[in-house]
């Protein structure tokens, strides 16, 4: 399992990079020890579009911002979306999900296509990483796609997105498009 983050090429100046204090506060509010590779990613790159497809939420200072993708706020929104899908019985749990797992997942990002990225807090490895799951757009399928965040990022840069998106027949670029909270 790759534990090193891939090198992403920023398309502009980096911004919205959280401090350790913001990461610690998000961890406390989520009641989840944030994985080391995620923390490194957040400090290194901040908030933005990863590999042209994935918006990874990071803790940001929302003071004065009318809109943001703060990790805690975005996680709550995506968790509500998952709960509504479970309650409405319009989610497929195959191949790796269960109702219980989906209800306890902690979302941390999404694809531009509507796929949700989440950690299962009961699956913490000795190195502090959590398995990464992807819940397909329109809640079609729950798949365990990586054993940790760094592995996930490395896989999505492989041909056909490393199998992370079953329907993908393309290769993503190692880019990072920085984004800032709107004020």
XYZ file of C-alpha atoms in Angstrom:
183
model
C 0.000 0.000 0.000
C 1.552 3.337 -1.040
C 1.918 5.564 1.988
C 3.541 8.504 0.190
C 1.350 11.129 -1.380
C 1.803 11.590 -5.114
C 3.247 14.886 -6.276
C 0.438 17.006 -7.701
C 1.152 19.947 -9.982
C -0.732 23.034 -8.763
C -2.431 25.036 -11.508
C -2.158 28.243 -9.484
C -1.044 29.621 -6.129
C -1.932 27.348 -3.216
C -4.464 28.723 -0.731
C -6.782 27.605 2.063
C -4.128 25.344 3.576
C -5.245 24.468 7.099
C -3.079 24.860 10.159
C -2.515 22.014 12.598
C -4.932 23.793 14.946
C -7.704 23.722 12.302
C -6.974 20.055 11.559
C -7.066 19.210 15.279
C -10.354 21.089 15.734
C -11.917 19.291 12.743
C -10.746 15.983 14.169
C -12.365 16.813 17.500
C -15.648 17.919 15.882
C -15.799 14.847 13.620
C -14.821 12.587 16.532
C -12.315 10.969 14.189
C -8.539 11.064 14.290
C -7.720 12.382 10.821
C -5.425 10.025 8.871
C -1.766 11.116 8.636
C -1.699 11.115 4.816
C -4.882 13.227 4.684
C -3.396 15.717 7.171
C -0.238 15.943 5.048
C -2.303 16.449 1.889
C -4.411 19.183 3.524
C -1.353 21.060 4.827
C 0.520 20.674 1.515
C -2.237 21.554 -0.961
C -5.248 22.990 0.873
C -8.656 23.040 -0.739
C -9.103 22.454 -4.443
C -9.842 20.105 -7.302
C -7.559 17.069 -7.197
C -6.670 15.301 -10.460
C -9.376 17.276 -12.237
C -12.126 15.207 -10.617
C -12.098 15.032 -6.800
C -12.924 17.811 -4.362
C -11.284 16.854 -1.092
C -12.720 18.938 1.752
C -10.231 20.366 4.223
C -10.737 22.417 7.394
C -10.821 26.090 6.439
C -11.333 29.288 8.366
C -14.877 30.242 7.385
C -14.911 33.631 9.164
C -16.313 36.148 6.690
C -16.865 33.559 3.959
C -20.312 33.250 2.442
C -19.470 29.780 1.086
C -16.796 27.215 1.776
C -16.007 23.545 1.590
C -14.984 23.198 5.210
C -14.364 19.542 6.070
C -16.770 19.380 9.013
C -19.594 21.193 7.210
C -19.151 19.268 3.956
C -18.923 15.954 5.816
C -22.230 16.692 7.578
C -23.918 17.580 4.264
C -22.688 14.418 2.552
C -23.598 12.260 5.582
C -27.152 13.650 5.420
C -27.265 12.803 1.721
C -26.169 9.230 2.476
C -28.695 8.898 5.323
C -31.502 10.083 3.026
C -30.427 7.491 0.462
C -30.502 4.744 3.091
C -33.841 5.914 4.522
C -35.338 6.160 1.037
C -34.006 2.701 0.193
C -32.415 3.893 -3.020
C -28.838 2.868 -2.360
C -27.064 -0.218 -3.575
C -24.681 -1.664 -0.992
C -22.822 -3.966 -3.386
C -20.004 -4.861 -3.445
C -18.605 -3.678 -0.068
C -21.302 -1.857 1.857
C -24.001 -2.477 4.406
C -26.637 -0.145 5.801
C -24.749 -0.019 9.095
C -21.436 0.844 7.390
C -22.969 3.598 5.260
C -24.656 5.156 8.298
C -21.380 5.360 10.240
C -19.166 6.556 7.371
C -17.426 9.910 7.618
C -17.480 11.569 4.182
C -14.510 13.768 3.271
C -14.983 14.580 -0.390
C -16.772 13.955 -3.643
C -16.138 13.645 -7.331
C -17.406 16.182 -9.802
C -19.725 13.362 -10.957
C -21.414 12.969 -7.564
C -19.457 10.040 -6.127
C -18.920 10.403 -2.358
C -15.595 9.585 -0.689
C -15.763 8.371 2.911
C -13.874 6.677 5.721
C -15.273 3.945 7.940
C -14.173 4.981 11.460
C -14.161 1.340 12.588
C -11.464 0.482 10.051
C -8.437 2.288 11.412
C -5.123 0.631 10.601
C -2.145 0.633 12.992
C -0.549 3.410 10.902
C -3.570 5.661 11.578
C -5.046 5.384 8.085
C -8.638 4.415 7.301
C -9.902 2.441 4.343
C -11.356 4.714 1.653
C -14.795 3.928 0.256
C -16.506 5.424 -2.740
C -20.283 5.542 -2.915
C -21.242 5.769 -6.561
C -23.145 8.650 -8.074
C -26.879 8.343 -7.486
C -25.793 6.031 -4.625
C -25.028 3.193 -7.002
C -22.647 0.868 -5.214
C -20.396 1.108 -2.164
C -16.822 0.070 -2.934
C -13.727 -0.162 -0.763
C -11.168 1.344 -3.136
C -8.027 1.844 -1.025
C -6.544 0.992 2.344
C -5.625 4.611 3.008
C -5.818 8.143 1.636
C -2.336 8.167 0.042
C -3.087 4.861 -1.680
C -6.367 6.308 -2.973
C -4.606 9.337 -4.485
C -1.932 7.170 -6.085
C -4.531 4.822 -7.561
C -6.622 7.572 -9.151
C -3.578 8.634 -11.155
C -3.150 5.173 -12.700
C -4.699 4.289 -16.087
C -8.493 3.950 -15.911
C -8.286 5.763 -12.538
C -6.746 2.658 -10.998
C -10.117 0.935 -10.861
C -11.421 3.415 -8.290
C -14.310 4.303 -10.592
C -15.513 1.096 -12.184
C -16.942 2.899 -15.187
C -13.824 4.995 -15.906
C -11.845 4.443 -19.086
C -9.596 7.478 -18.730
C -6.448 8.481 -16.885
C -6.426 11.501 -14.600
C -3.628 14.061 -14.565
C -1.553 14.700 -11.428
C -2.892 18.226 -10.984
C -4.273 20.290 -8.158
C -6.461 23.318 -8.884
C -6.453 25.506 -5.760
C -9.772 27.026 -4.694
C -10.582 29.563 -1.990
C -13.639 30.207 0.132
C -15.816 32.888 -1.440
C -16.298 35.995 0.636
